[in-house]
Coordinates of N, CA and C in Angstrom, one line a residue:
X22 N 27.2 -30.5 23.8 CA 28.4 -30.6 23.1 C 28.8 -32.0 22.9
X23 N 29.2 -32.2 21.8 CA 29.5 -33.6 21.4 C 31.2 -33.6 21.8
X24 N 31.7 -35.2 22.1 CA 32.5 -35.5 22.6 C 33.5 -36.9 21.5
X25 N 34.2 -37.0 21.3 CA 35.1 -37.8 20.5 C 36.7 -38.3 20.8
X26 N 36.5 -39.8 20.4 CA 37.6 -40.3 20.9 C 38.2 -41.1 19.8
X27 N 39.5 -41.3 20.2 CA 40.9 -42.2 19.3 C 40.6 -43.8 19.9
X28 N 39.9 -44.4 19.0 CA 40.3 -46.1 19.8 C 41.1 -46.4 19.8
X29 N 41.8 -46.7 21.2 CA 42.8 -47.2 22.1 C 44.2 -46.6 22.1
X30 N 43.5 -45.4 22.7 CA 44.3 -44.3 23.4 C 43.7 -43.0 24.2
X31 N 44.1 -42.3 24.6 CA 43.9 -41.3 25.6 C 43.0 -40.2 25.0
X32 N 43.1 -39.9 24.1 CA 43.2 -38.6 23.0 C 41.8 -38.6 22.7
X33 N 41.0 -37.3 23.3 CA 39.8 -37.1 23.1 C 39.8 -35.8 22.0
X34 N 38.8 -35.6 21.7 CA 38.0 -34.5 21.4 C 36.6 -33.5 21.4
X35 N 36.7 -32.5 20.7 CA 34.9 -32.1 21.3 C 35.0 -31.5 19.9
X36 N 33.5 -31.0 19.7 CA 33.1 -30.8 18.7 C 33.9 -28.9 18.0
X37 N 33.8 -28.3 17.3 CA 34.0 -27.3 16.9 C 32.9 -26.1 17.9
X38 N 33.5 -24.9 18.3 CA 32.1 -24.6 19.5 C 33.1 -22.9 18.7
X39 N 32.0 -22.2 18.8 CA 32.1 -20.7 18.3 C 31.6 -19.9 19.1
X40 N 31.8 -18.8 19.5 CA 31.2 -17.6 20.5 C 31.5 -16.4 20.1
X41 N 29.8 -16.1 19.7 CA 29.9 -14.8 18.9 C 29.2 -13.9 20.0
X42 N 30.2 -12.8 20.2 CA 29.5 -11.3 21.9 C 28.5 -11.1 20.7
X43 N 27.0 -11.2 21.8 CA 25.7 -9.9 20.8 C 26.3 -8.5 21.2
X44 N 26.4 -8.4 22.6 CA 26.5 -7.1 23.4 C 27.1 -7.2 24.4
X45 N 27.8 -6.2 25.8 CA 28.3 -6.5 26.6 C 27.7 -7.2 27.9
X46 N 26.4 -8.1 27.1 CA 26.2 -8.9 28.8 C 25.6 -10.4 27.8
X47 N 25.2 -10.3 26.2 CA 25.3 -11.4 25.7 C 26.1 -12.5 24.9
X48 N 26.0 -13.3 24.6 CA 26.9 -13.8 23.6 C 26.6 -15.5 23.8
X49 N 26.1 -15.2 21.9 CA 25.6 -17.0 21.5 C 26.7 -17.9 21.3
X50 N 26.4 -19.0 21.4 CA 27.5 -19.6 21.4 C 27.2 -21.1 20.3
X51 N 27.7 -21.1 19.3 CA 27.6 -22.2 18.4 C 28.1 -23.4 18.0
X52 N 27.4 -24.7 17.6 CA 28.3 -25.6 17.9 C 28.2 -26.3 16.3
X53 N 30.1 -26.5 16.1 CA 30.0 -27.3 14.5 C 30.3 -28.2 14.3
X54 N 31.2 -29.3 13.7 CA 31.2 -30.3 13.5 C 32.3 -30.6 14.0
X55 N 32.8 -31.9 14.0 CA 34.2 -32.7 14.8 C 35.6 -31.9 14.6
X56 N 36.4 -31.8 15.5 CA 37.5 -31.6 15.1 C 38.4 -32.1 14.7
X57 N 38.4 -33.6 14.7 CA 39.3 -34.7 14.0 C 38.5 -36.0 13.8
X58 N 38.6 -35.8 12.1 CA 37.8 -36.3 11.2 C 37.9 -37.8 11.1
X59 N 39.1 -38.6 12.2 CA 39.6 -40.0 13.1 C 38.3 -40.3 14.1
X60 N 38.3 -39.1 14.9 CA 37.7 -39.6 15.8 C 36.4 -40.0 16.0
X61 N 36.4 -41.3 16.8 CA 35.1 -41.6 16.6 C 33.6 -40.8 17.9
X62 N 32.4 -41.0 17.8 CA 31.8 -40.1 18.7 C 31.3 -40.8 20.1
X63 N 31.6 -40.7 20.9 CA 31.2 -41.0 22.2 C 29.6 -40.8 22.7
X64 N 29.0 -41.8 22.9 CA 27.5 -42.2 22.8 C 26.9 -42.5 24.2
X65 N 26.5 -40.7 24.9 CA 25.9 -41.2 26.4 C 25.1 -42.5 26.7
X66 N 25.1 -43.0 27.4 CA 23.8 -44.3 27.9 C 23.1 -43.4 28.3
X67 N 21.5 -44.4 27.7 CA 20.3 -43.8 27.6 C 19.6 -42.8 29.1
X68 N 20.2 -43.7 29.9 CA 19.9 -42.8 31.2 C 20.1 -41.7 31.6
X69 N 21.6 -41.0 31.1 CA 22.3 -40.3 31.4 C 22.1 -39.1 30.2
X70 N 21.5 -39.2 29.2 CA 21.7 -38.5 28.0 C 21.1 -37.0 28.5
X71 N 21.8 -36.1 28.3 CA 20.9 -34.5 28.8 C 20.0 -34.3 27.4
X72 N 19.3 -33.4 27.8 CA 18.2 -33.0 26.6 C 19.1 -32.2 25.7
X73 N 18.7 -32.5 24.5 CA 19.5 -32.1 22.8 C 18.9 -30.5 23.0
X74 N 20.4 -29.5 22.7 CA 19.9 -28.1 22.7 C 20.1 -28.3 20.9
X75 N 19.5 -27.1 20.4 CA 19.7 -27.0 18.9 C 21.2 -26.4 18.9
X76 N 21.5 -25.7 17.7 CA 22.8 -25.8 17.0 C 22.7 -23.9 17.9
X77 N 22.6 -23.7 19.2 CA 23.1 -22.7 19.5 C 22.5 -22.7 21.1
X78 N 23.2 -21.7 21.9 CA 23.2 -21.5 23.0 C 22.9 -20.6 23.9
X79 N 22.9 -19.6 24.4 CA 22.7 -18.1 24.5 C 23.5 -18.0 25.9
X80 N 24.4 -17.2 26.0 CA 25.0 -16.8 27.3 C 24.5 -15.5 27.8
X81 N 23.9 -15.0 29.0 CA 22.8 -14.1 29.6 C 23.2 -13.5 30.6
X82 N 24.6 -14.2 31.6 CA 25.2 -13.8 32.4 C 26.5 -13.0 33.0
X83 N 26.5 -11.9 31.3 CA 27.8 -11.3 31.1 C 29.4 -11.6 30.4
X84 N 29.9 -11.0 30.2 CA 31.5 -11.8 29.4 C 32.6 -10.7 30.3
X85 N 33.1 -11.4 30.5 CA 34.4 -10.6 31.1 C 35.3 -10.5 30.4

């Protein structure tokens, strides 16, 4: 999930994220673009960067 911020202030953001139920124990989860079109993107250091999933997710562990 991408992360975004207001230079020089508090005020974050994350990207647009959607969750569609397959069934009662799945449901993918999709990620879209910025939600304010100001903000700039917040850029992990290289150490720290987790591995890039593609533009979806899969939840396996049920929905309540």
């Amino acid at each position: 999930m991408r992360l975004y911020y207001i230079p020089r202030s508090w005020t974050a953001y994350t990207q647009v994220v959607i969750m569609a139920v397959n069934s009662p124990i799945t449901a993918t989860i999709y990620y879209g673009r910025r939600i304010e079109a100001n903000a700039k993107p917040i850029h992990d250091p290289p150490a720290f960067k987790p591995p890039r999933i593609l533009a979806k997710t899969e939840m396996l562990w049920g929905l309540k």
